[in-house]
Short mmCIF file of C-alpha atoms and ligand atoms in Angstrom, two decimals:
data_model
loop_
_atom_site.label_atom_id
_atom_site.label_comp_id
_atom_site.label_asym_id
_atom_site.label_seq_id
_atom_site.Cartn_x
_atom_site.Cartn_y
_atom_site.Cartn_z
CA UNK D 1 -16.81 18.35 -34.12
CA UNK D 2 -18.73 19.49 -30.90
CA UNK D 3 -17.74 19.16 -28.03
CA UNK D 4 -19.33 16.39 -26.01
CA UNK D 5 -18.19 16.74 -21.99
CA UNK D 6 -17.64 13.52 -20.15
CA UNK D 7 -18.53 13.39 -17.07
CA UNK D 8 -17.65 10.99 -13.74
CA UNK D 9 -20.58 10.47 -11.70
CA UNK D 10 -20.03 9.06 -8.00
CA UNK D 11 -23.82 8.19 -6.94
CA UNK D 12 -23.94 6.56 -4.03
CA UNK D 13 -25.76 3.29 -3.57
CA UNK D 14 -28.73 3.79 -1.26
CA UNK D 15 -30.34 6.94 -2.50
CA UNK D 16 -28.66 8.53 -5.80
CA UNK D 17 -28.19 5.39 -7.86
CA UNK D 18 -31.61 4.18 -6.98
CA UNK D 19 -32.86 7.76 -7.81
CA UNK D 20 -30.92 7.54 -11.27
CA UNK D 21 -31.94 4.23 -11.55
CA UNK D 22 -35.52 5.21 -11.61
CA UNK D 23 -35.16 8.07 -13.87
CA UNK D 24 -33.89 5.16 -16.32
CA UNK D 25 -36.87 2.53 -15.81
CA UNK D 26 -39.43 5.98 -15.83
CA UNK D 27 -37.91 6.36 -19.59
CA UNK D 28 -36.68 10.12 -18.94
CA UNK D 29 -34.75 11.73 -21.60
CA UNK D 30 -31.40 13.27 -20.23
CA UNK D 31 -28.05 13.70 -21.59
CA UNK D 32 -25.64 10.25 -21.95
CA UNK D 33 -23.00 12.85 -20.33
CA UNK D 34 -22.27 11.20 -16.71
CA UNK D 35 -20.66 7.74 -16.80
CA UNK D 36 -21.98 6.15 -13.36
CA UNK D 37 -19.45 4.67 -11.13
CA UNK D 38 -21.35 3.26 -8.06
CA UNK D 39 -19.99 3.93 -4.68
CA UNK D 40 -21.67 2.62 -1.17
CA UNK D 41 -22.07 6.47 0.04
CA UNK D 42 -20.90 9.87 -0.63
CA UNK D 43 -18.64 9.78 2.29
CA UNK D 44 -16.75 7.18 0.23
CA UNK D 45 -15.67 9.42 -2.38
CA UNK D 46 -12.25 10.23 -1.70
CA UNK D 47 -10.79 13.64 -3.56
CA UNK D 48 -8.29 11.73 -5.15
CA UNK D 49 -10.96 9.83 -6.77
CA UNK D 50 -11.81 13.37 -8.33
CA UNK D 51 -8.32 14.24 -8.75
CA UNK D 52 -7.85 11.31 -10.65
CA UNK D 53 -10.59 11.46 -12.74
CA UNK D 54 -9.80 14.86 -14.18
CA UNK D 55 -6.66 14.03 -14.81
CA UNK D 56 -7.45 10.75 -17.06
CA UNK D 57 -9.26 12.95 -18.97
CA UNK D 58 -12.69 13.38 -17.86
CA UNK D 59 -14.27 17.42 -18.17
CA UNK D 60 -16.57 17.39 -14.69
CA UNK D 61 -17.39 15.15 -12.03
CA UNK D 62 -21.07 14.65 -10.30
CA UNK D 63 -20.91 13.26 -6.82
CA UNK D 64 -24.30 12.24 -5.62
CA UNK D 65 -25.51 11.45 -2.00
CA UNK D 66 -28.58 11.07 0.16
CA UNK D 67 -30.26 14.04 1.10
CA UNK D 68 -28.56 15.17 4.79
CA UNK D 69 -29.57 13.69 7.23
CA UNK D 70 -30.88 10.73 4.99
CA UNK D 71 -27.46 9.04 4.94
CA UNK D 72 -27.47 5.46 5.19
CA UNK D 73 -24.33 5.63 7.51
CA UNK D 74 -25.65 8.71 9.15
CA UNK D 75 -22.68 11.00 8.64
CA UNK D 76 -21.09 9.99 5.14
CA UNK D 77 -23.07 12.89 3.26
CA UNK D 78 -22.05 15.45 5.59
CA UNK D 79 -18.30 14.16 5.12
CA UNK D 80 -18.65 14.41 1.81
CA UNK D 81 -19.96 17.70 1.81
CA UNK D 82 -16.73 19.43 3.84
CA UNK D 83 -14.65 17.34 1.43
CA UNK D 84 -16.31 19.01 -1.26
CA UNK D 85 -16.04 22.71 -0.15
CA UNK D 86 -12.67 22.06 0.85
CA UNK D 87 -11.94 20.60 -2.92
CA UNK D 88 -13.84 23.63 -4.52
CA UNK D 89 -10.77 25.96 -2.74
CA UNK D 90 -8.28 23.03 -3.78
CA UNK D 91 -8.70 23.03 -7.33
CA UNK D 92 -9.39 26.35 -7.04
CA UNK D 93 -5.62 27.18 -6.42
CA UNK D 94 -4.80 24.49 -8.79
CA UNK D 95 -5.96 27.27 -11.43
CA UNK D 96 -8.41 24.29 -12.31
CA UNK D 97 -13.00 25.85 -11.91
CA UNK D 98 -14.28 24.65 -8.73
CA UNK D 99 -17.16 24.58 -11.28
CA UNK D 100 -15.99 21.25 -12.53
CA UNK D 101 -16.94 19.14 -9.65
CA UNK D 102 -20.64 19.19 -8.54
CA UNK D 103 -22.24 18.00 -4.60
CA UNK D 104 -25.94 17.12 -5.47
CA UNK D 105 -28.39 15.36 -3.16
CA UNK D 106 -30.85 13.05 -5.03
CA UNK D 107 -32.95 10.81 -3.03
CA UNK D 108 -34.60 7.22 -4.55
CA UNK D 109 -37.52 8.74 -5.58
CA UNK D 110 -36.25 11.79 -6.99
CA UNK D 111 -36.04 10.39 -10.74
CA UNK D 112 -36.67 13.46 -12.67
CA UNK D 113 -34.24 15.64 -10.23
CA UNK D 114 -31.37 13.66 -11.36
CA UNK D 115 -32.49 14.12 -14.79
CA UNK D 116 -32.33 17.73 -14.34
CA UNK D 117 -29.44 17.74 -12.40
CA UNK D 118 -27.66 15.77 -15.04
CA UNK D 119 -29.05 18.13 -17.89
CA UNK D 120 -27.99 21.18 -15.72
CA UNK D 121 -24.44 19.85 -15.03
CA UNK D 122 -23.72 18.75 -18.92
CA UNK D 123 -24.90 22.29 -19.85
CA UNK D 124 -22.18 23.98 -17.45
CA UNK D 125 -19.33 21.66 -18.55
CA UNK D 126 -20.17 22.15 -22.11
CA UNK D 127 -20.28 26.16 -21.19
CA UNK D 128 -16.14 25.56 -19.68
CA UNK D 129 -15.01 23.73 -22.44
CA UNK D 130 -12.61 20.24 -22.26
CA UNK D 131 -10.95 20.10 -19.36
CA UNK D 132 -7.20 20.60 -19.82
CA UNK D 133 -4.64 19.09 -17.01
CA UNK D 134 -2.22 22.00 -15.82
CA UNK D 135 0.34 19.52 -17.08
CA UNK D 136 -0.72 19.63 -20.58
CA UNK D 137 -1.54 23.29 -20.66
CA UNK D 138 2.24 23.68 -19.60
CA UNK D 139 3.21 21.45 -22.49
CA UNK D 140 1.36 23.44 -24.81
CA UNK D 141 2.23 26.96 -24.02
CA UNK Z 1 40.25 -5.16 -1.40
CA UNK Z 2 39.85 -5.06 -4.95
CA UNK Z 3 36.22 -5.62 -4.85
CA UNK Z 4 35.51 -2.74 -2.88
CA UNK Z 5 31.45 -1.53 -2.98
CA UNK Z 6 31.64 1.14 -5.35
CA UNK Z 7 29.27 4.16 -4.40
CA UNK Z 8 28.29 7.49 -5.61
CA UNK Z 9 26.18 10.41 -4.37
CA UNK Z 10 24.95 13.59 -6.46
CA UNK Z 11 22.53 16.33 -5.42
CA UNK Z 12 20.12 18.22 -8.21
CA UNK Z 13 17.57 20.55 -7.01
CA UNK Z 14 18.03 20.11 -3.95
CA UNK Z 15 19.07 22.55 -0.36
CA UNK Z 16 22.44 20.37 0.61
CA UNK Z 17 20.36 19.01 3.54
CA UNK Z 18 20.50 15.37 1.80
CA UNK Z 19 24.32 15.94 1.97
CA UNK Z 20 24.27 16.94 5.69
CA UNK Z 21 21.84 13.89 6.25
CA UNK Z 22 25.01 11.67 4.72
CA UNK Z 23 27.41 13.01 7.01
CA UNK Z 24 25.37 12.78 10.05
CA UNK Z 25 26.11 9.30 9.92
CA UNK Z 26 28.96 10.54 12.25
CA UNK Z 27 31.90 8.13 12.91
CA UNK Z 28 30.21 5.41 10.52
CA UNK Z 29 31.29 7.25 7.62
CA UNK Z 30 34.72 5.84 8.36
CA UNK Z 31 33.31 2.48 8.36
CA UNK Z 32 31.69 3.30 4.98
CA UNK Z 33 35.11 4.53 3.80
CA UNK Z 34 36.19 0.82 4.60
CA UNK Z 35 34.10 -1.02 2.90
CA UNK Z 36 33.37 1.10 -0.30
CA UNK Z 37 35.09 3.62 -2.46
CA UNK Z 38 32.82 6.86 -3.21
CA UNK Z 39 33.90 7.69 -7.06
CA UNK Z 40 31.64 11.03 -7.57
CA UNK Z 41 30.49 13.36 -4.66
CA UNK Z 42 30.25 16.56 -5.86
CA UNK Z 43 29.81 18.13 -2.55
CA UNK Z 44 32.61 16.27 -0.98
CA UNK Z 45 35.22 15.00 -3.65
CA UNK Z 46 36.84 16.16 -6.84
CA UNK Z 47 35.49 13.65 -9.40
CA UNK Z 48 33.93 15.59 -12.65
CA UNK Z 49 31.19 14.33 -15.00
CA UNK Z 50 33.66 13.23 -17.69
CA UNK Z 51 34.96 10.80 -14.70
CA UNK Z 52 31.30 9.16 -14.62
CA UNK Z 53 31.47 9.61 -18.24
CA UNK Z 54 34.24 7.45 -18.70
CA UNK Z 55 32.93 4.38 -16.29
CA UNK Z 56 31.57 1.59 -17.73
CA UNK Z 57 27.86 0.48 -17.61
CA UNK Z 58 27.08 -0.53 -14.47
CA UNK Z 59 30.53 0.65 -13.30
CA UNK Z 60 28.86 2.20 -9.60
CA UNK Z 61 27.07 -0.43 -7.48
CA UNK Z 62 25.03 2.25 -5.65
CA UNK Z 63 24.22 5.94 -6.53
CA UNK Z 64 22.26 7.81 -4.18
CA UNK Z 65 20.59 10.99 -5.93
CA UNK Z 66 19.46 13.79 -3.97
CA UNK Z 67 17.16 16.57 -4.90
CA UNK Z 68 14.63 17.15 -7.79
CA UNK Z 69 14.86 17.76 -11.72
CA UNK Z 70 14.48 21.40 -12.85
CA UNK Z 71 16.78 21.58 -15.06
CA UNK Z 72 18.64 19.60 -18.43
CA UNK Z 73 21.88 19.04 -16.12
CA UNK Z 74 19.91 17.19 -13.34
CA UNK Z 75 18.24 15.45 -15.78
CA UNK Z 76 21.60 14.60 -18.01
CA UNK Z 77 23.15 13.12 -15.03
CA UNK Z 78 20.08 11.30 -13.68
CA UNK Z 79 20.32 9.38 -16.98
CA UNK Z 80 24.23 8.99 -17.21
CA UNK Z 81 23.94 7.62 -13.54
CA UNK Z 82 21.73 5.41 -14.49
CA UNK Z 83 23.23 4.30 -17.13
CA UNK Z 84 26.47 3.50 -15.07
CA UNK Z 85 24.84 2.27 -11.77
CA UNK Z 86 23.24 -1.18 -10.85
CA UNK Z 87 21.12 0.67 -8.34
CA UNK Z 88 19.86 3.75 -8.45
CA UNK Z 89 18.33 5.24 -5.01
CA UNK Z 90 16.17 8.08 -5.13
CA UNK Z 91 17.50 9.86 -1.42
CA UNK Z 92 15.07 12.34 0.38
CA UNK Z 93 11.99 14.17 -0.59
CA UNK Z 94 13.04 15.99 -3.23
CA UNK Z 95 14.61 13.34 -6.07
CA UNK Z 96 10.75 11.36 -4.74
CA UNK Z 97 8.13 13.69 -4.47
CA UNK Z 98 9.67 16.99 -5.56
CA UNK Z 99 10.32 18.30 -2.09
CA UNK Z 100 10.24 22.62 -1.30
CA UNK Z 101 11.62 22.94 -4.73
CA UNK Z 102 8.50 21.98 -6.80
CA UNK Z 103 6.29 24.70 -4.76
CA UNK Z 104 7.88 26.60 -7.77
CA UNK Z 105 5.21 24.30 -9.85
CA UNK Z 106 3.13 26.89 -8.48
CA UNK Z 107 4.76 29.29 -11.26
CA UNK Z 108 6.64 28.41 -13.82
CA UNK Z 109 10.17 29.34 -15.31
CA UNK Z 110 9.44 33.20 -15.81
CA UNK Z 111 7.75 33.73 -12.69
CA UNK Z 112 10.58 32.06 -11.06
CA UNK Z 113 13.20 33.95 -12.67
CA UNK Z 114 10.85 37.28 -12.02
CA UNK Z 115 11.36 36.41 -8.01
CA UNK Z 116 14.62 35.32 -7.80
CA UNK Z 117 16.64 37.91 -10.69
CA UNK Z 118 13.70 40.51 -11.20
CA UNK Z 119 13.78 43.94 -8.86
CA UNK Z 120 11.95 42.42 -5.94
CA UNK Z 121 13.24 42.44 -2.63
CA UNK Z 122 17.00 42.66 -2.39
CA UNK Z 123 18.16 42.11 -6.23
CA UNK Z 124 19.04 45.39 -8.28
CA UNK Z 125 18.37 44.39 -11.86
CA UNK Z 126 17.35 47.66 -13.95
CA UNK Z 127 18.17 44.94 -17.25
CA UNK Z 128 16.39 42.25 -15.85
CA UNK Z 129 20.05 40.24 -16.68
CA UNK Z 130 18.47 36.34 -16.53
CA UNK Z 131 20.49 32.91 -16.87
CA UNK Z 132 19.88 32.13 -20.72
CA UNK Z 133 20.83 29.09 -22.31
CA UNK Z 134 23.52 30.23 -25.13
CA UNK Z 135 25.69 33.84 -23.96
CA UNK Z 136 28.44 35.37 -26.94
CA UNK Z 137 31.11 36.72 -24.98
CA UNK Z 138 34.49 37.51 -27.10
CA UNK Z 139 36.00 34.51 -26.02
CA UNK Z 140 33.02 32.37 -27.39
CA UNK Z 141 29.38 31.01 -27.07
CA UNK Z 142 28.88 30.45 -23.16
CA UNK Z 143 26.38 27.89 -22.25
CA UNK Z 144 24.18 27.13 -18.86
CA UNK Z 145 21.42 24.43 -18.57
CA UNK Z 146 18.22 25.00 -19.13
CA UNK Z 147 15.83 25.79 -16.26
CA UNK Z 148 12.52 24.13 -16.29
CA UNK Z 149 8.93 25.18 -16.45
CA UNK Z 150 7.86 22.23 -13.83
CA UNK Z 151 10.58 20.58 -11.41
CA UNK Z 152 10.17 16.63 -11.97
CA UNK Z 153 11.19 13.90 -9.58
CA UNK Z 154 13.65 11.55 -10.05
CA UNK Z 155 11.71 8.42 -11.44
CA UNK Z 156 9.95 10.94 -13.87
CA UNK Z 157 13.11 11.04 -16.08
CA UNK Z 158 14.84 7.65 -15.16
CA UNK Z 159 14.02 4.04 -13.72
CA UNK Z 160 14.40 4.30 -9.98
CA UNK Z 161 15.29 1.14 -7.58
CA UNK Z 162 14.47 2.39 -4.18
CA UNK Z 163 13.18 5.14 -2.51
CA UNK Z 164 14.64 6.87 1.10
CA UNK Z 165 12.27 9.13 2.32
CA UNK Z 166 12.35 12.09 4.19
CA UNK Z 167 13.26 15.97 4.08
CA UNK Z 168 15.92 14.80 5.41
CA UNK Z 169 15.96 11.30 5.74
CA UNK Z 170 17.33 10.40 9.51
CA UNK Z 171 20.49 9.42 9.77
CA UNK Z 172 19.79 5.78 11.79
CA UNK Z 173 17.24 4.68 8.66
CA UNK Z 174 19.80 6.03 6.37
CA UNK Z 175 22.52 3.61 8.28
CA UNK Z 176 20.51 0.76 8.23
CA UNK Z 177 20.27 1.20 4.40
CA UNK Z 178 23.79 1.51 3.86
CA UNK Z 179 24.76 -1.32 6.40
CA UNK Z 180 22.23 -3.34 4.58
CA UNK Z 181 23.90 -2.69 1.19
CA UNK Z 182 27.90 -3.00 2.99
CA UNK Z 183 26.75 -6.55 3.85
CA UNK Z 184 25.57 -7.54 1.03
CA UNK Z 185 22.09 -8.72 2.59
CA UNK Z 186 19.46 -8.97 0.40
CA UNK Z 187 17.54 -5.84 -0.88
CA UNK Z 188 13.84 -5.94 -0.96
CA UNK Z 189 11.82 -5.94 -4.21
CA UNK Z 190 12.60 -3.18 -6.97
CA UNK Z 191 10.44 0.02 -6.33
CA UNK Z 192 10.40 -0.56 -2.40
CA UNK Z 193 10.34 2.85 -0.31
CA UNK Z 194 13.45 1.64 2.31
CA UNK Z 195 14.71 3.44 5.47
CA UNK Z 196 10.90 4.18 6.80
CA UNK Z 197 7.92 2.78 7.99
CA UNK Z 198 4.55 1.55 6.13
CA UNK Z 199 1.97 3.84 8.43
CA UNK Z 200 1.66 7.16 9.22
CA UNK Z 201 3.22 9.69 11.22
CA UNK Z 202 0.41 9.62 13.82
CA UNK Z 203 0.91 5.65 14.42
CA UNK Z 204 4.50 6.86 15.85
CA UNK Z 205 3.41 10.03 17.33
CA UNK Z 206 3.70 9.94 21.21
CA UNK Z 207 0.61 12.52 21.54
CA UNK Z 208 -2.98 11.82 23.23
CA UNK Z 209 -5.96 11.15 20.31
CA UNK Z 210 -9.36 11.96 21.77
CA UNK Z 211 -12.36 12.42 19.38
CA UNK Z 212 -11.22 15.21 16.62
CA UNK Z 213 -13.06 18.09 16.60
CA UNK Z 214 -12.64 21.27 14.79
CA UNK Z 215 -13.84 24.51 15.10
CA UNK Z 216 -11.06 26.97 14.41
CA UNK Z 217 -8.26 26.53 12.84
CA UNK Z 218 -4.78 28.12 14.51
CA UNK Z 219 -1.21 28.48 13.34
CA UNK Z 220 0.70 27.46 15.85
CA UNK Z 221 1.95 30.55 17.16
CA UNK Z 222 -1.39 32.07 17.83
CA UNK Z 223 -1.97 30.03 20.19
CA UNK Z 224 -0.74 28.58 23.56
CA UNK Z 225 -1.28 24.56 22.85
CA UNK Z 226 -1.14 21.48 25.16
CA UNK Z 227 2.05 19.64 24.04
CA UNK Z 228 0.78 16.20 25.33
CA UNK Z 229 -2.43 16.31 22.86
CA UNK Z 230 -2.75 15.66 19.15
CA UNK Z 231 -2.21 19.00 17.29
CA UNK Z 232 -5.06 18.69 14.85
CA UNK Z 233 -7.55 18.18 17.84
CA UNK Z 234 -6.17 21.84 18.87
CA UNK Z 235 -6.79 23.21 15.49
CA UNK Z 236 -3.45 23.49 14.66
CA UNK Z 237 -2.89 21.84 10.96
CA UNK Z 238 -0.94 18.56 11.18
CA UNK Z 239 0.04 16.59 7.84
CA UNK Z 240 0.79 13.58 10.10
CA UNK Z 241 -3.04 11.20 8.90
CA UNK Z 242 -1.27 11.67 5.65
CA UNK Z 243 2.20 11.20 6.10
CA UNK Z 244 4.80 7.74 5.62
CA UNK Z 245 5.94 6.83 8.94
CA UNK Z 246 9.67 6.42 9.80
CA UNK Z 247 10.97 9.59 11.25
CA UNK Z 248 9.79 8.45 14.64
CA UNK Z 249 7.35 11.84 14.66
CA UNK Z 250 10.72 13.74 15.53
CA UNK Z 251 8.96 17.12 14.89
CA UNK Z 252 6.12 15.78 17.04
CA UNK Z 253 8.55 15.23 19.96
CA UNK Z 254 10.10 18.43 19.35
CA UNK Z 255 6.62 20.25 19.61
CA UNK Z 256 6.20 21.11 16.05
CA UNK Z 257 3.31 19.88 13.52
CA UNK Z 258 4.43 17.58 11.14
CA UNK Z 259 4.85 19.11 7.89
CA UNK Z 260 4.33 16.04 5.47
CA UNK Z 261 8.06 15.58 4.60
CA UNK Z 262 7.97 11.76 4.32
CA UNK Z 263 5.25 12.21 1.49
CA UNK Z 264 2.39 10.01 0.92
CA UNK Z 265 1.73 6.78 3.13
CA UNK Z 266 1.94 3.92 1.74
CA UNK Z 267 -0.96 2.99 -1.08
CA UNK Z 268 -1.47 6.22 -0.95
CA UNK Z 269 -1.19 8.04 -4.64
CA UNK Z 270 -1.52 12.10 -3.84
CA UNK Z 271 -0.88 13.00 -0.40
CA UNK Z 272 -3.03 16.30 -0.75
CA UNK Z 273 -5.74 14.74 -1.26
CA UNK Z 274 -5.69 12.25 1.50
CA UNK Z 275 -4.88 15.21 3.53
CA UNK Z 276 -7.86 17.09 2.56
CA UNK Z 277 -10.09 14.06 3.05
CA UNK Z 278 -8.68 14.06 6.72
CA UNK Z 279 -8.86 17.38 7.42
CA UNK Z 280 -12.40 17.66 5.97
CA UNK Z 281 -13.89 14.63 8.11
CA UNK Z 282 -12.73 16.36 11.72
CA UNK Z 283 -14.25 19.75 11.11
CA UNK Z 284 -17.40 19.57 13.69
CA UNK Z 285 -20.12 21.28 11.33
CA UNK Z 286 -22.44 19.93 9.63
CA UNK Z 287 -23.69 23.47 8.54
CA UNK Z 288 -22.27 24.36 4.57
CA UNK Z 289 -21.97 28.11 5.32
CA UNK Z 290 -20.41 27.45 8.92
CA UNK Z 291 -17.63 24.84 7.37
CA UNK Z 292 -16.71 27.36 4.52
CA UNK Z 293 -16.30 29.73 7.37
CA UNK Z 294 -13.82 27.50 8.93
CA UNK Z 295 -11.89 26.27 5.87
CA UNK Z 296 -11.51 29.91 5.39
CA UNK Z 297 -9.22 30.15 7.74
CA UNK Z 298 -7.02 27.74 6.43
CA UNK Z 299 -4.23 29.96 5.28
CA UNK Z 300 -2.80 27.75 1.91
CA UNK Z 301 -3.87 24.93 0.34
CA UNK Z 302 -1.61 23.99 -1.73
CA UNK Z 303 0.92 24.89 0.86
CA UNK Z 304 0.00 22.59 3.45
CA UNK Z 305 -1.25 19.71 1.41
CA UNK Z 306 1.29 19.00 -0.71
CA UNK Z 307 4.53 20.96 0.87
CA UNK Z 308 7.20 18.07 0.00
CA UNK Z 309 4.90 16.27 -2.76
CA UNK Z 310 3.30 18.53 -5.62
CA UNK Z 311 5.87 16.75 -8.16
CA UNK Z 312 3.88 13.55 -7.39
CA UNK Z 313 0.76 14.52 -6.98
CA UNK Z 314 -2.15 13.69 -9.51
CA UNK Z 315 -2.06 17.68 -11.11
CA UNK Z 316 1.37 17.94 -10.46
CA UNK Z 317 1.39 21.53 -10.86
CA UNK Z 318 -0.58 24.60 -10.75
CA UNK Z 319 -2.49 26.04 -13.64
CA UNK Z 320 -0.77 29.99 -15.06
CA UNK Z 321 -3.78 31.84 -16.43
CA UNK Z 322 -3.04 32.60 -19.83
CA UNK Z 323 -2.33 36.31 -19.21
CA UNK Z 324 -0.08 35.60 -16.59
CA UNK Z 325 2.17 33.28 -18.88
CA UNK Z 326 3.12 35.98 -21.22
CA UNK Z 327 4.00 38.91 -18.57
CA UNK Z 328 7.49 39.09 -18.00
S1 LIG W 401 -25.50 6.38 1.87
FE1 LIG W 401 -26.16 7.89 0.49
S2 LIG W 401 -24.84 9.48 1.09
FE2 LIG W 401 -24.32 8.02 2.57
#
């Protein structure tokens, strides 16, 4: 069977999920990959939101924001941004690819740049392979 | 008194400080003597494991363990203590969260045994001699536990009832817990974390909080800091935002960063993270290549994240690149 990567989208509610939202009603095709999980902004997405979802099994995770200086709450996308570089190192020295977890910033109207970035993203998770926990790559040395 | 409390402490992997932390009790120890007999203390008293062995279920009322689970001993006699105790405490960071042992989840078995038997530093090992499982001598087969790949905590191998904080936990919350079980007053709900506070370290720290703003991060002896102001507005890493409350931000008073021994605040499921997210929000750039500057100066992650909690954390441990895992 091929491998088909799951991925955890965080789009955040003013910009990204309209944006993906309008990629949807414009009929764009792009890959059923990301599994959107609304959040109110970037800034809300908490690493151990990522954390978590990697380690209940998804392969990447998308986190979507306004572009900067676009936030809704004026700072949330720039807080999410520092998050983000600091998680890249994080996981990083987990032994787990930074390239796992992608920062992207789609505005409403940018419909066919979340189809892109969602083709884009699919096509660099499918490239790494299923993600395995350091946990279960212990347990099956 | 016939019905004397029946009590029993035992330490896994763990640095003896949980043991110190016991004693430190002072005087009240005598009081503890009164009103409960302490069957097994390996540190302190000559019961064996075929003494525990022989109890019945249930036998001990309380059994504080200390220290984490790296190897089939510490995990053999968190079960059999289970098994005979009506509550089992997990004491200190170490039987919770992992503690300083599980930075070794950083290796794994060989890379431990590499460090601590190989020719580094002080040990002269031409043979590389390590501790195996089954030895033949002429007198017969020798046997030693075996050492673990990743050091567990405490409620990964066995039902847990409470949970005492702390690397180590101070000796008043640690007398309130054992003057709560001497008088028989009621214990709160199964699973509680008992002898600390619900908040963080920084709602107990006695520091100044301005507006957090950083540009540069220090260790703490590069630089000459203000001991009346919040360490993390100084640069200097602090793991307090992230940290249970109950120590009463001793290391805070004594001029030292907090390192994150109480483990996670409460709610909170991987301390690291939460850390991370704190740390991340005070940097004062809004500027990608300027904030990976900074964060580059962040010596360790891992390190300062997760010091006293990778065993609970969401990864748990640290990824060994397949070459690495079959060098020896
Ligand atoms: S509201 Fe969209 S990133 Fe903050």
């Amino acid at each position: 069977m091929t491998f088909e990567p799951k991925i955890v989208g965080f789009l955040c509610n003013w910009c990204s999920y309209t944006g993906a939202d309008l990629a949807g009603t414009a009929r764009m095709k792009y890959p059923p990959n990301v599994r959107v999980i609304r959040v109110m902004c970037s800034g809300r997405v908490d690493p151990t939101f990522v954390l978590k979802a990697l380690e209940s099994g998804a392969d990447g995770v998308l986190i979507c924001g306004c572009h900067p200086g676009d936030c809704h709450y004026q700072e949330g996308n720039y807080k999410a941004m520092r998050r983000y570089l600091l998680l890249e190192r994080l996981l990083a020295d987990f032994g787990i690819e930074p390239e796992r977890v992608k920062l992207e910033w789609v505005s409403a109207s940018e419909g066919e740049r979340y189809a892109q970035v969602v083709k884009e993203f699919t096509e660099q998770i499918r490239e790494l392979g299923p993600f395995v926990s350091p946990m279960k790559a212990m347990a099956s040395k | 008194m016939a019905d004397k409390l029946k009590l029993a402490f035992y330490w896994a992997a763990s640095c003896g400080g949980c043991e110190m932390a016991v004693l430190e009790i002072h005087e009240k120890i005598l009081t503890l003597a009164e009103y409960a007999d302490i069957l097994f203390w390996p540190v302190a008293i000559d019961a064996k494991y075929k003494d525990v062995e022989a109890m019945p279920d249930k036998h001990i009322d309380v059994c504080l363990y200390n220290g984490a689970v790296r190897t089939s001993e510490a995990e053999h006699i968190a079960k059999l203590l289970r098994q005979k105790s009506k509550v089992l405490v997990a004491y200190g960071s170490c039987a919770i969260e992992g503690g300083i042992p599980a930075l070794a989840n950083m290796s794994n078995r060989e890379g431990v045994f590499k460090r601590a038997y190989g020719n580094e530093y002080s040990t002269d090992n031409p043979q590389y001699v390590t501790p195996q499982t089954k030895t033949k001598v002429k007198e017969g087969e020798l046997e030693l536990p075996e050492f673990y790949d990743t050091v567990y905590t405490l409620a990964d191998v066995v039902d847990v009832d409470y949970f005492i904080p702390g690397c180590p936990p101070v000796p008043e919350q640690t007398w309130a817990v054992l003057e709560l079980i001497i008088e028989g007053k009621p214990l709160p709900p199964k699973g509680s974390y008992i002898g600390c506070g619900d908040k963080t370290v920084c709602d107990e720290c006695p520091r100044k909080k301005n507006v957090k703003k950083i540009t540069k991060f220090h260790r703490i002896y590069e630089v000459e800091h203000d001991p009346e102001i919040c360490f993390l507005e100084q640069g200097i890493f602090c793991a307090g935002p992230a940290t249970r409350s109950g120590c009463d931000a001793r290391c805070l008073r004594a001029n030292m960063p907090c390192r994150g021994c109480y483990g996670a605040a409460e709610g909170v499921i991987d301390q690291g993270a939460k850390m991370l997210s704190a740390l991340a929000s005070v940097i004062d750039s809004n500027d990608p290549e300027e904030v990976k500057k900074i964060i580059s100066e962040l010596p360790d992650t891992i390190g300062y994240f997760y010091r006293f909690s990778l065993s609970h954390s969401l990864m748990k441990r640290v990824k060994i690149p397949e070459e690495k895992k079959v060098a020896s």
